[in-house]
PDB file of C-alpha atoms and ligand atoms in Angstrom:
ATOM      1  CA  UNK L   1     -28.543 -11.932  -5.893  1.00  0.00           C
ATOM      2  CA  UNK L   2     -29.502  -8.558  -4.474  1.00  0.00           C
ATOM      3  CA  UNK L   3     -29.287  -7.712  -0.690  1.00  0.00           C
ATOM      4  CA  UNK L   4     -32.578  -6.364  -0.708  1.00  0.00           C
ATOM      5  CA  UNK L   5     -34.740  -8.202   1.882  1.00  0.00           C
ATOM      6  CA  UNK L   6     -32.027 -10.737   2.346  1.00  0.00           C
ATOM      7  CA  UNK L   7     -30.513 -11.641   5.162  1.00  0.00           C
ATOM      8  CA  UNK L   8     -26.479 -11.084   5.797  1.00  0.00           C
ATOM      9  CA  UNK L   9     -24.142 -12.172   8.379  1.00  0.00           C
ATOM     10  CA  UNK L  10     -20.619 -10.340   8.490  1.00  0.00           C
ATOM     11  CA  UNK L  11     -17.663 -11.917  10.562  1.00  0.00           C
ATOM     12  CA  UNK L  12     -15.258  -9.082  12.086  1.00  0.00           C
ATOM     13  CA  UNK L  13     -18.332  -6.839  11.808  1.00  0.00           C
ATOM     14  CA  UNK L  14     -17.277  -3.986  14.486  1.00  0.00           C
ATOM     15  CA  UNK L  15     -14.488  -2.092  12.662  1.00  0.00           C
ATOM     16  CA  UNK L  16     -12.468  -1.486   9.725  1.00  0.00           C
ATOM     17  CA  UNK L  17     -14.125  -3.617   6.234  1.00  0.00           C
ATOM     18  CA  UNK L  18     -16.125  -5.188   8.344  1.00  0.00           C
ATOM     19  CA  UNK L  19     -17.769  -2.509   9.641  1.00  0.00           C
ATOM     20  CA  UNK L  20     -18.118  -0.685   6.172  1.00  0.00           C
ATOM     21  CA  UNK L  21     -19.886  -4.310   5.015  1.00  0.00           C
ATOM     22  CA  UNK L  22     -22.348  -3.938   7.501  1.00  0.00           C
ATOM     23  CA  UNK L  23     -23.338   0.077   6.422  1.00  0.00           C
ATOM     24  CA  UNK L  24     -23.065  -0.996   3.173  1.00  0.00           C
ATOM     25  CA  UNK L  25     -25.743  -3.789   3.640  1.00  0.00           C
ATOM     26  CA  UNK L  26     -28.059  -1.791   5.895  1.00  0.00           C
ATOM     27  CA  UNK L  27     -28.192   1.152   2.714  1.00  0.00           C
ATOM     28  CA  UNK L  28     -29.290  -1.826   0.302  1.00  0.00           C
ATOM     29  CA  UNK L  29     -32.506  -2.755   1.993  1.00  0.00           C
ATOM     30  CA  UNK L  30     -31.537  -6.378   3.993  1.00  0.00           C
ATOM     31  CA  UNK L  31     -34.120  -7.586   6.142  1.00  0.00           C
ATOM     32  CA  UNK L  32     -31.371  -8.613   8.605  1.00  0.00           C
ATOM     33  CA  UNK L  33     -27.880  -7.903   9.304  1.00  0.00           C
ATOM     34  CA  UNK L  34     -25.916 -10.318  11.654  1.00  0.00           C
ATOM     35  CA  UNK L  35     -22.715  -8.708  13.134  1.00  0.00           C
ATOM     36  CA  UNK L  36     -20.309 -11.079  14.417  1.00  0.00           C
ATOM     37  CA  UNK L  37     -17.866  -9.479  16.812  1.00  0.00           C
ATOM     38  CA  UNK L  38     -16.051 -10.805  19.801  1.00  0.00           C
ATOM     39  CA  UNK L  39     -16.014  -7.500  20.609  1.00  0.00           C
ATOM     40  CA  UNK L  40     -19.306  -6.420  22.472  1.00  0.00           C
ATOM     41  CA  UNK L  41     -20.829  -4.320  19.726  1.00  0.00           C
ATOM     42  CA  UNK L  42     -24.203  -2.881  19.033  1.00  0.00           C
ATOM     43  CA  UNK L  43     -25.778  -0.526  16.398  1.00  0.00           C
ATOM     44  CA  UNK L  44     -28.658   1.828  16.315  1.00  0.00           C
ATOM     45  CA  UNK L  45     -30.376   0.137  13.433  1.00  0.00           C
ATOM     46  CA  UNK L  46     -32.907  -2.586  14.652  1.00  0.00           C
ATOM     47  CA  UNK L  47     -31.884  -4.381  11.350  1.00  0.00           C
ATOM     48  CA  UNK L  48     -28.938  -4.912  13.101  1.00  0.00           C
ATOM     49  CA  UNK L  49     -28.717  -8.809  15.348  1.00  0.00           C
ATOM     50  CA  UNK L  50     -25.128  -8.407  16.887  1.00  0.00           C
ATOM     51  CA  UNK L  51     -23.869 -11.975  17.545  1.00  0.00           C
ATOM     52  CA  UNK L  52     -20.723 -13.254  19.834  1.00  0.00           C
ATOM     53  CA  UNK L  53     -18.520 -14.638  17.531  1.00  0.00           C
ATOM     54  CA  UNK L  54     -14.949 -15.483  18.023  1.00  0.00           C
ATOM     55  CA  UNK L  55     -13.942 -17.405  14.712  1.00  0.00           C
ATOM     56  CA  UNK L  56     -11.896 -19.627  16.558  1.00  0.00           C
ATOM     57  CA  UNK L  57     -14.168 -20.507  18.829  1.00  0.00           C
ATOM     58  CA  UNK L  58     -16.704 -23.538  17.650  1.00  0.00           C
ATOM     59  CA  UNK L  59     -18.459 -23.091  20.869  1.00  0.00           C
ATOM     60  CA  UNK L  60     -19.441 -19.445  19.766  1.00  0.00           C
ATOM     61  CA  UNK L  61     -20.277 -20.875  16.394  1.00  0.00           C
ATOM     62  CA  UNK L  62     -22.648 -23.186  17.466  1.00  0.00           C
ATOM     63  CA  UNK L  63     -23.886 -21.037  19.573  1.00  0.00           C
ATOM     64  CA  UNK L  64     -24.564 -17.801  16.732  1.00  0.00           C
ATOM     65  CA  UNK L  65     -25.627 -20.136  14.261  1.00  0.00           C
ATOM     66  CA  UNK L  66     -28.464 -21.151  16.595  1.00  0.00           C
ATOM     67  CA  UNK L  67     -29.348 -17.367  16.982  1.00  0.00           C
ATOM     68  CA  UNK L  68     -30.343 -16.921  13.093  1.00  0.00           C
ATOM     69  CA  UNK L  69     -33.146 -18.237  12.005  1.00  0.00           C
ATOM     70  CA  UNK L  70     -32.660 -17.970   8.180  1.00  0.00           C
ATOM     71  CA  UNK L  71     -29.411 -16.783   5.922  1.00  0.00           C
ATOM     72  CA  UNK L  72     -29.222 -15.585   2.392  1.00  0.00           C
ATOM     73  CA  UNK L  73     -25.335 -14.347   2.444  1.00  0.00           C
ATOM     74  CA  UNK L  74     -22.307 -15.101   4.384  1.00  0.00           C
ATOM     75  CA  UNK L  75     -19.321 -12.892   4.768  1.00  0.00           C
ATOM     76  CA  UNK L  76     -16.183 -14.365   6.085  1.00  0.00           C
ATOM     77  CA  UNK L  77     -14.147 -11.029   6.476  1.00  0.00           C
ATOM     78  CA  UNK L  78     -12.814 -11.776  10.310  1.00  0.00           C
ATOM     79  CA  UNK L  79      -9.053 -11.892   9.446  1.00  0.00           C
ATOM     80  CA  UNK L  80      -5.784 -11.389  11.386  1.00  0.00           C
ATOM     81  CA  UNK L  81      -2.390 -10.181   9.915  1.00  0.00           C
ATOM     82  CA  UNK L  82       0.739 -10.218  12.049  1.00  0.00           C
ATOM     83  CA  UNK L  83       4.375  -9.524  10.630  1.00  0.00           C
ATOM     84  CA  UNK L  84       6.726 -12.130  11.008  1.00  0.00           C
ATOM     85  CA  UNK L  85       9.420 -14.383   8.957  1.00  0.00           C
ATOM     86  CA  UNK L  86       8.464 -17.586   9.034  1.00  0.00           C
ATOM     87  CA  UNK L  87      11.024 -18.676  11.769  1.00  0.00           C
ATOM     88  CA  UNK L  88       7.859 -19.090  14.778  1.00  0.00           C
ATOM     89  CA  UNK L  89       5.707 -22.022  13.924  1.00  0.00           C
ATOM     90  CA  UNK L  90       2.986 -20.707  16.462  1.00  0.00           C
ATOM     91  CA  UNK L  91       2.542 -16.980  13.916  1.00  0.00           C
ATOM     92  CA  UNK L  92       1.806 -19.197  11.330  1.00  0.00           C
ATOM     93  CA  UNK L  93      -0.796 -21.280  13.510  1.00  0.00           C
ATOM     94  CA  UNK L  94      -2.581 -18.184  14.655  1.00  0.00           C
ATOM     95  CA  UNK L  95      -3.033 -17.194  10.994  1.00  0.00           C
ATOM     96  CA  UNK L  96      -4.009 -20.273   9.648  1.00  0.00           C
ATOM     97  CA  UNK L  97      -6.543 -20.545  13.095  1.00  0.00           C
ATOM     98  CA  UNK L  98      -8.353 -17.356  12.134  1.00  0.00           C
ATOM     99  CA  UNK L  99      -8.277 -16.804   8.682  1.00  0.00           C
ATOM    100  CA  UNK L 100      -8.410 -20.765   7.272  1.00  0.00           C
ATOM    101  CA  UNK L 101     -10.120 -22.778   9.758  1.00  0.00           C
ATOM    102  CA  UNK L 102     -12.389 -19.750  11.057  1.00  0.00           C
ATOM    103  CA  UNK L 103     -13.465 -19.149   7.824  1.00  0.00           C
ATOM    104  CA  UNK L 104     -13.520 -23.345   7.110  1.00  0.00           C
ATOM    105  CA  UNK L 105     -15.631 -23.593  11.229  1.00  0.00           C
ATOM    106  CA  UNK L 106     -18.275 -20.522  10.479  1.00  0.00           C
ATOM    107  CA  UNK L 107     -18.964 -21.938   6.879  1.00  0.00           C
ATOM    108  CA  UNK L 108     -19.493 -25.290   7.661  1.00  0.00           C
ATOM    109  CA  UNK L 109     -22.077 -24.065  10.739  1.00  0.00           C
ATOM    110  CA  UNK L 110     -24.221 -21.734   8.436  1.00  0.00           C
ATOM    111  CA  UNK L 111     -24.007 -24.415   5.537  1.00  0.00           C
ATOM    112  CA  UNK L 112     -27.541 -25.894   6.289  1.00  0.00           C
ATOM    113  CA  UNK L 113     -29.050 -22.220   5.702  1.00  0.00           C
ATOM    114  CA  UNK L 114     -27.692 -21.426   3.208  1.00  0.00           C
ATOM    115  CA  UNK L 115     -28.230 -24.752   1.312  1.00  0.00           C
ATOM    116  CA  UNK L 116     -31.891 -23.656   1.905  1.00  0.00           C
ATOM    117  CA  UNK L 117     -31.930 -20.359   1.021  1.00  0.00           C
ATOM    118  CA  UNK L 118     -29.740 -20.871  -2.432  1.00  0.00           C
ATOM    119  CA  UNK L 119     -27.635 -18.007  -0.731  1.00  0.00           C
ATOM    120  CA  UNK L 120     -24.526 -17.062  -1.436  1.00  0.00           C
ATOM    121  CA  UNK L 121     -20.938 -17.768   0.597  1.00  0.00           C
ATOM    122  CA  UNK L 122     -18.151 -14.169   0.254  1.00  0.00           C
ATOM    123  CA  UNK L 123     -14.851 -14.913   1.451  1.00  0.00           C
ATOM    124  CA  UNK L 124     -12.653 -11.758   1.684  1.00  0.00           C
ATOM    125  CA  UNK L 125      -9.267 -13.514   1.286  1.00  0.00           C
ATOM    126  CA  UNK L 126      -6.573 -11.053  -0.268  1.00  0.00           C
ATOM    127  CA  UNK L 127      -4.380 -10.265  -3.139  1.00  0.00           C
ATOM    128  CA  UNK L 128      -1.616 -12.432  -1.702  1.00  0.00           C
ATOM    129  CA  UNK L 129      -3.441 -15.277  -1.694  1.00  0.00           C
ATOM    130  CA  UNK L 130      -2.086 -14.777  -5.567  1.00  0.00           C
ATOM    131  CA  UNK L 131       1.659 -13.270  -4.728  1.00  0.00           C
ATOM    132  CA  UNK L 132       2.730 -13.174  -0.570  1.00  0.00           C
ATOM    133  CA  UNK L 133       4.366  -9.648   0.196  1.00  0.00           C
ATOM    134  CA  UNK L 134       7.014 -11.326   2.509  1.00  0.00           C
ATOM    135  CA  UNK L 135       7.245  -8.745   4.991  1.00  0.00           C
ATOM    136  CA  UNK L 136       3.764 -10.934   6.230  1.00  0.00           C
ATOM    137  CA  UNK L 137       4.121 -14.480   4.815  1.00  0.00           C
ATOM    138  CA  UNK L 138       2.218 -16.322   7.367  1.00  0.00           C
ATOM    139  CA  UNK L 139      -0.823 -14.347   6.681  1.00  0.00           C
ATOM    140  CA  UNK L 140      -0.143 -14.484   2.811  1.00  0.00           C
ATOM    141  CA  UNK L 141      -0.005 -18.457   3.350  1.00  0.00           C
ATOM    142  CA  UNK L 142      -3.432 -18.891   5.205  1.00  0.00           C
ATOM    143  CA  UNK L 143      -4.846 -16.275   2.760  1.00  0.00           C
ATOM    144  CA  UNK L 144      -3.647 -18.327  -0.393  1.00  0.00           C
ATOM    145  CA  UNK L 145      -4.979 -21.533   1.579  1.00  0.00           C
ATOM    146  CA  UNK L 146      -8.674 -19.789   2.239  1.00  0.00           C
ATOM    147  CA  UNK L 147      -8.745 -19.227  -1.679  1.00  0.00           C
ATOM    148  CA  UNK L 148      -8.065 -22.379  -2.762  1.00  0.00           C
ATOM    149  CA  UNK L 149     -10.623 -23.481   0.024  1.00  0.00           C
ATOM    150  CA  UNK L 150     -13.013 -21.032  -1.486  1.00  0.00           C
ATOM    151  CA  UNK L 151     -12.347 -22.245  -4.837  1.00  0.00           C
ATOM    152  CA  UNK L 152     -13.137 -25.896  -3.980  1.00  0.00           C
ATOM    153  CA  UNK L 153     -15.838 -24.788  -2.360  1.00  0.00           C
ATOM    154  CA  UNK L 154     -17.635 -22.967  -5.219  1.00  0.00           C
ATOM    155  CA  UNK L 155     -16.944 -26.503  -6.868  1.00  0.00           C
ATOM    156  CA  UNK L 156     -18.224 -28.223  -4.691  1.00  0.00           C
ATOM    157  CA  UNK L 157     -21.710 -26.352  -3.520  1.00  0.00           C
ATOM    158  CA  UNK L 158     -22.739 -25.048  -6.878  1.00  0.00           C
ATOM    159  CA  UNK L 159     -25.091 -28.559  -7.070  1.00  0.00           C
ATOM    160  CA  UNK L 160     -26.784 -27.285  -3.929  1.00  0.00           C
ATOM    161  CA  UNK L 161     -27.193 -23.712  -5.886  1.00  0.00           C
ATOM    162  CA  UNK L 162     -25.044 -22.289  -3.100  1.00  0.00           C
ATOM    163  CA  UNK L 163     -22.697 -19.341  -5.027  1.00  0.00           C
ATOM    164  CA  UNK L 164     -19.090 -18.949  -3.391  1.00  0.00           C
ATOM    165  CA  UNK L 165     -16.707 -15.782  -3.962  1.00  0.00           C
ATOM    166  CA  UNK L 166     -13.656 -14.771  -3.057  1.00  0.00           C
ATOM    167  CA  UNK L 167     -12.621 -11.010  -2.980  1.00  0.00           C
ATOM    168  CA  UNK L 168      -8.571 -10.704  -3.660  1.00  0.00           C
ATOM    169  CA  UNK L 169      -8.762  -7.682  -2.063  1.00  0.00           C
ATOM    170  CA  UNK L 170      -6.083  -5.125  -2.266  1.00  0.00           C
ATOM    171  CA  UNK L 171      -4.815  -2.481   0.574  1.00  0.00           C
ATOM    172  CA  UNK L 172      -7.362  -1.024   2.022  1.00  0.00           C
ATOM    173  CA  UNK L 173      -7.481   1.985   5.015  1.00  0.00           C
ATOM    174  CA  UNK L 174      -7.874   0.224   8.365  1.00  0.00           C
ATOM    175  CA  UNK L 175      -6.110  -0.747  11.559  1.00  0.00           C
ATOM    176  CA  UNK L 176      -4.572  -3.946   9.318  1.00  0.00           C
ATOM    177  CA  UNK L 177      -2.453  -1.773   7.165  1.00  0.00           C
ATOM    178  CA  UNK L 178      -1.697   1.494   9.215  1.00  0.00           C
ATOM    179  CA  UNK L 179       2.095   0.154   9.504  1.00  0.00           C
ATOM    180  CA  UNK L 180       2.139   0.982   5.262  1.00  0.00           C
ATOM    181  CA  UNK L 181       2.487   4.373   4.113  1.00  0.00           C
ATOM    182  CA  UNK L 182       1.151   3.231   0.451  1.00  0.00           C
ATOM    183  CA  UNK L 183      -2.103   3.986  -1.366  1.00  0.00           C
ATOM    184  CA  UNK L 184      -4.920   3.064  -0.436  1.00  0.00           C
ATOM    185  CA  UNK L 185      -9.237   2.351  -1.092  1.00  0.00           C
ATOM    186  CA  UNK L 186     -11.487   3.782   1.582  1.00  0.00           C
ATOM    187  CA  UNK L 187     -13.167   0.860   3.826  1.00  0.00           C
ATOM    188  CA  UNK L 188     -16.580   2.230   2.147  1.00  0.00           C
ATOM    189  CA  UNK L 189     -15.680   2.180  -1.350  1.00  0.00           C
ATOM    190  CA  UNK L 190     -14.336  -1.628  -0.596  1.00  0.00           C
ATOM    191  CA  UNK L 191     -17.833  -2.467   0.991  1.00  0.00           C
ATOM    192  CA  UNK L 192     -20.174  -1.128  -2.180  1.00  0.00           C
ATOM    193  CA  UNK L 193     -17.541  -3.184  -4.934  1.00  0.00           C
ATOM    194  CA  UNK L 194     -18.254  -6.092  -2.622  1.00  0.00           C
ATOM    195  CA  UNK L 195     -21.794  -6.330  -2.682  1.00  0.00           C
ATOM    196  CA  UNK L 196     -21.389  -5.181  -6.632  1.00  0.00           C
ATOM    197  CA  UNK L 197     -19.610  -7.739  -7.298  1.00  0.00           C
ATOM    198  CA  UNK L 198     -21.836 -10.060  -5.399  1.00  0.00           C
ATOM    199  CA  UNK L 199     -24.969  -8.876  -7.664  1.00  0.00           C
ATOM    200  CA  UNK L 200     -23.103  -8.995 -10.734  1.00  0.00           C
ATOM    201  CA  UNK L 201     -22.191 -12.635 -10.216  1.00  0.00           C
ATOM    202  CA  UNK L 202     -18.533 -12.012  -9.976  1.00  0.00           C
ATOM    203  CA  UNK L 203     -16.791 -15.644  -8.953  1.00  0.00           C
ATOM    204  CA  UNK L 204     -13.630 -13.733  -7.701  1.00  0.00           C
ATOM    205  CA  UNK L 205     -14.045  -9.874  -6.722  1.00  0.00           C
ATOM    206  CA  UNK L 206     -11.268  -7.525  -7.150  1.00  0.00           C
ATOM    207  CA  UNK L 207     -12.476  -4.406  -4.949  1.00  0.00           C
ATOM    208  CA  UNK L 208     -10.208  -1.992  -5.255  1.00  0.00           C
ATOM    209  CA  UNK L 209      -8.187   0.276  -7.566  1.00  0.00           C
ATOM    210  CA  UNK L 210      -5.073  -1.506  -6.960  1.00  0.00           C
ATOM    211  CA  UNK L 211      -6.415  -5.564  -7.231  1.00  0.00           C
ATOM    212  CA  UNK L 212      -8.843  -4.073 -10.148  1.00  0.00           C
ATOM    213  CA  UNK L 213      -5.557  -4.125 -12.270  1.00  0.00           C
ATOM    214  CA  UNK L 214      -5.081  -7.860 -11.585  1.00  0.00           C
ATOM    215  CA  UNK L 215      -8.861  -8.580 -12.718  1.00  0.00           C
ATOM    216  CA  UNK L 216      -8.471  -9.206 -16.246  1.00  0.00           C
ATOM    217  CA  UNK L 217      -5.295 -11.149 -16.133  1.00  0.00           C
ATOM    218  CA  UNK L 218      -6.400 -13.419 -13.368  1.00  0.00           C
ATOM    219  CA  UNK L 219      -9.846 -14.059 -15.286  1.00  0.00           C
ATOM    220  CA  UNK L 220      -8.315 -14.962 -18.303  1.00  0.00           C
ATOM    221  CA  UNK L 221      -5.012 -16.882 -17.114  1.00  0.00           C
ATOM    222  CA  UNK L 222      -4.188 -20.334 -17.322  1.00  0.00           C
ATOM    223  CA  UNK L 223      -5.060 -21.045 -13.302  1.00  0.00           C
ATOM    224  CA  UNK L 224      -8.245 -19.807 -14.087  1.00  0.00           C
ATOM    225  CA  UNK L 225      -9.540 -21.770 -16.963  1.00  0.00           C
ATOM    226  CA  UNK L 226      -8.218 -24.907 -14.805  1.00  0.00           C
ATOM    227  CA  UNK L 227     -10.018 -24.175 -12.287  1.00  0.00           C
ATOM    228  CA  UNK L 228     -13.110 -24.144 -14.130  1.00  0.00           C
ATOM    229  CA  UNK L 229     -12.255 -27.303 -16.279  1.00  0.00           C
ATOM    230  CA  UNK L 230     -11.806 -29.344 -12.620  1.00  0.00           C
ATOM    231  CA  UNK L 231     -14.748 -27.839 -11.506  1.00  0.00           C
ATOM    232  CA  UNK L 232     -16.651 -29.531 -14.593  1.00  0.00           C
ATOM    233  CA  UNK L 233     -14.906 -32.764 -13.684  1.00  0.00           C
ATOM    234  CA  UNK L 234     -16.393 -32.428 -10.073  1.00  0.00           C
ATOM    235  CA  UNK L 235     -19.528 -31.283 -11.223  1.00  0.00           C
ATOM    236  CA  UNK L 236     -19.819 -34.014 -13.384  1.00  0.00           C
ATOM    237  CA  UNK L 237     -19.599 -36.439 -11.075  1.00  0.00           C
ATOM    238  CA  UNK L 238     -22.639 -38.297  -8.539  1.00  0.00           C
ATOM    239  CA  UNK L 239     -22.966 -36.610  -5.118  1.00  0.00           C
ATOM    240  CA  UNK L 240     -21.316 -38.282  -2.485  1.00  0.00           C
ATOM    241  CA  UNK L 241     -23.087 -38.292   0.613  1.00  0.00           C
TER     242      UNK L 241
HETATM  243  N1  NAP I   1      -6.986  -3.882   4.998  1.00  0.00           N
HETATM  244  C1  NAP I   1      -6.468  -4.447   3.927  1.00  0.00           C
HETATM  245  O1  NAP I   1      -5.654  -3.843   3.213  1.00  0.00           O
HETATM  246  C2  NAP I   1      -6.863  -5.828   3.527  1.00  0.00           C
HETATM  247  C3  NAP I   1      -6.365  -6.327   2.318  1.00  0.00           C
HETATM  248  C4  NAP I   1      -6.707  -7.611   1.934  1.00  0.00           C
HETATM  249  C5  NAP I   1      -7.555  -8.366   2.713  1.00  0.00           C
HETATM  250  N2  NAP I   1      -8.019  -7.851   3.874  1.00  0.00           N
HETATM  251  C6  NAP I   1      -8.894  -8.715   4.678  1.00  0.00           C
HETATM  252  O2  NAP I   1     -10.074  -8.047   5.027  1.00  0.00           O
HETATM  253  C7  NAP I   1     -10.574  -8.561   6.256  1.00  0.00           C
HETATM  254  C8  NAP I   1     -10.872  -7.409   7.194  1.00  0.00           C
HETATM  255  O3  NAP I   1      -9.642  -6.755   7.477  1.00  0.00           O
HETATM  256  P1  NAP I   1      -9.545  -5.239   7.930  1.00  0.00           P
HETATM  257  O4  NAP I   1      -8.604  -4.574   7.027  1.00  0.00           O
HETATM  258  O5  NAP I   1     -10.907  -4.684   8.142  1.00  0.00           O
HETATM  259  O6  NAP I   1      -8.780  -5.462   9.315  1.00  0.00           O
HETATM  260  P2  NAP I   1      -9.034  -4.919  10.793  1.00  0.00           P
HETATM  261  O7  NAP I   1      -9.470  -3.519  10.773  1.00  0.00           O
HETATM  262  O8  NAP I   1      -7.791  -5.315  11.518  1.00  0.00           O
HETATM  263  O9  NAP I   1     -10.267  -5.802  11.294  1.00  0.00           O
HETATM  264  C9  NAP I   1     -10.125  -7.179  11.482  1.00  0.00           C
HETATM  265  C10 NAP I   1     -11.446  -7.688  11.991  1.00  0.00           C
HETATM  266  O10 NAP I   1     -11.344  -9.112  12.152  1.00  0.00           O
HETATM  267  C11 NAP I   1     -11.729  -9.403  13.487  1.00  0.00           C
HETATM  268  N3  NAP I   1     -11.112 -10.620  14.003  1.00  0.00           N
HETATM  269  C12 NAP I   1      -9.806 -10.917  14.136  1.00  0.00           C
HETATM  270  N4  NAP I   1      -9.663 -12.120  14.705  1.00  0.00           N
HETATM  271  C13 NAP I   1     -10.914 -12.592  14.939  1.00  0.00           C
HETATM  272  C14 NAP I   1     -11.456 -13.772  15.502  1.00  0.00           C
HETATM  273  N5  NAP I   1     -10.663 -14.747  15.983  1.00  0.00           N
HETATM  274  N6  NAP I   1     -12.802 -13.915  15.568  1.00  0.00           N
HETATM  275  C15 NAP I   1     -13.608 -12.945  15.094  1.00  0.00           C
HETATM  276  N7  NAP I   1     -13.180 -11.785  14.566  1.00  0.00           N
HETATM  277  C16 NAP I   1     -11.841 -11.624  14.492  1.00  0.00           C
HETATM  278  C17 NAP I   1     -11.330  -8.189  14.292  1.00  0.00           C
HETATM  279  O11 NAP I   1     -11.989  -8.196  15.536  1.00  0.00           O
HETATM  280  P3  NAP I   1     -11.308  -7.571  16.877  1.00  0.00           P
HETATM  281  O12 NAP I   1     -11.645  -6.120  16.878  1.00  0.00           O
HETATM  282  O13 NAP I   1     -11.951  -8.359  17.963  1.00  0.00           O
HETATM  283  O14 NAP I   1      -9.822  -7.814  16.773  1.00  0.00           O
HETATM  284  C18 NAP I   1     -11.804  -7.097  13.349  1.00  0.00           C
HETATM  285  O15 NAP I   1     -13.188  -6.927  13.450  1.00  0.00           O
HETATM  286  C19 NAP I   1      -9.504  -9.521   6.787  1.00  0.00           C
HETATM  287  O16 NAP I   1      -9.849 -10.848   6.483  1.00  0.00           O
HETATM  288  C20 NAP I   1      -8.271  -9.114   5.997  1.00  0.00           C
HETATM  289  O17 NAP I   1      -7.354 -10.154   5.867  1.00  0.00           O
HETATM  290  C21 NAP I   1      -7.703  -6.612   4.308  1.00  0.00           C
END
């Protein structure tokens, strides 16, 4: 899967990873990006189809997956990460709004062209969907639940020829982590090992210097291989309807 002449819708499109997904696509030679912002947002490219797109908001959903015609790869990177403790029920709620069932709502809409097209599904989910840094466990929850979403998914839509990754990414330089005075990957460099990974086939994308020393391990642990041998057992099975 290359990008070239493809098209490519990115959720949270107007800044930080987002935003570096949707440069990063226009250099590769898509015949259409889709930016989904609920932020009004345009670009000079004519490539470029800005769409209203609230992830939480099925009405705006509907509404953007009537707007595009035809879809070779979806990028779920809209995401929200507030610090908390776990003691307010309603943090955890917003996370798991955004960054499960906006992820779970836009999928589901852009399913039918993507069935067609034998595209391809990216879900930029996070390092602590594997280990939550406590200081944000809400977020690290809905980002461990979007991964083992994505995983079932990539079970589950590999009969239809639809490919599903997840990138673990680590920290990365935008408005998300400017409270951490730790290391961290340009938005750009994130952007080009995305899309790498993507034509390389990568199930699970580690994008960054830091997750990139979690890559080997995670392929070759014990979680791993069971995912794949329940996949088999799924795959194995007749479709149900
Ligand atoms: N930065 C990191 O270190 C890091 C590490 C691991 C994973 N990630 C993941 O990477 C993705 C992008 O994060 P980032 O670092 O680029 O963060 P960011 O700069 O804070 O950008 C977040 C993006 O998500 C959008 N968004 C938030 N809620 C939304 C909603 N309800 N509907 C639609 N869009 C919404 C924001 O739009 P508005 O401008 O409208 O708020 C913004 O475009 C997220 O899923 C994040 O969890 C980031």
């Amino acid at each position: 899967m290359t990008i070239a002449g493809k098209a490519v819708l990115v959720t949270g499109a107007n800044r930080g990873i987002g935003r570096a997904l949707v440069e990063e696509a226009l250099r590769r030679g898509p015949k259409r990006v889709y930016a989904g912002s609920r932020q009004p947002f345009s670009h000079p490219d004519e490539r470029v189809t800005p769409l209203t797109l609230d992830v939480t908001s099925p009405a705006q959903i509907q509404a953007a997956a009537g707007q595009v015609e035809s879809l070779d790869i979806l990028i779920n990177n809209a995401g929200v990460a507030l610090y908390d403790d776990l003691s307010d029920r309603s943090v955890l709620q917003k996370h798991l709004d955004v960054n499960l069932f906006g992820t779970y709502g836009v999928t589901q809409a852009f399913l039918p062209l993507l069935t067609r097209s034998r595209g391809a599904i990216v879900n930029n989910v996070s390092m602590m969907a594997l280990a939550p840094f406590p200081v944000t466990p809400a977020y690290a929850i809905s980002k461990a639940a979007a991964f083992n979403m994505t995983q079932s998914l990539r079970a589950l839509l590999a009969g239809r020829g639809v490919r599903v990754h997840a990138v673990l990414t680590g920290p990365t330089d935008t408005d998300m982590t400017r409270g951490f005075d730790i290391p961290k990957a340009s938005p750009q460099s994130v952007a080009q090992a995305i899309f790498d990974g993507v034509d390389h086939g990568e199930e699970d994308i580690f994008p960054d210097p830091m997750s990139q020393t979690m890559a080997d391990s995670w392929r070759g642990s014990v979680a791993k291989a069971l995912e794949h041998e329940y996949a088999a057992f799924v795959q194995a099975q007749p479709a149900v309807a």
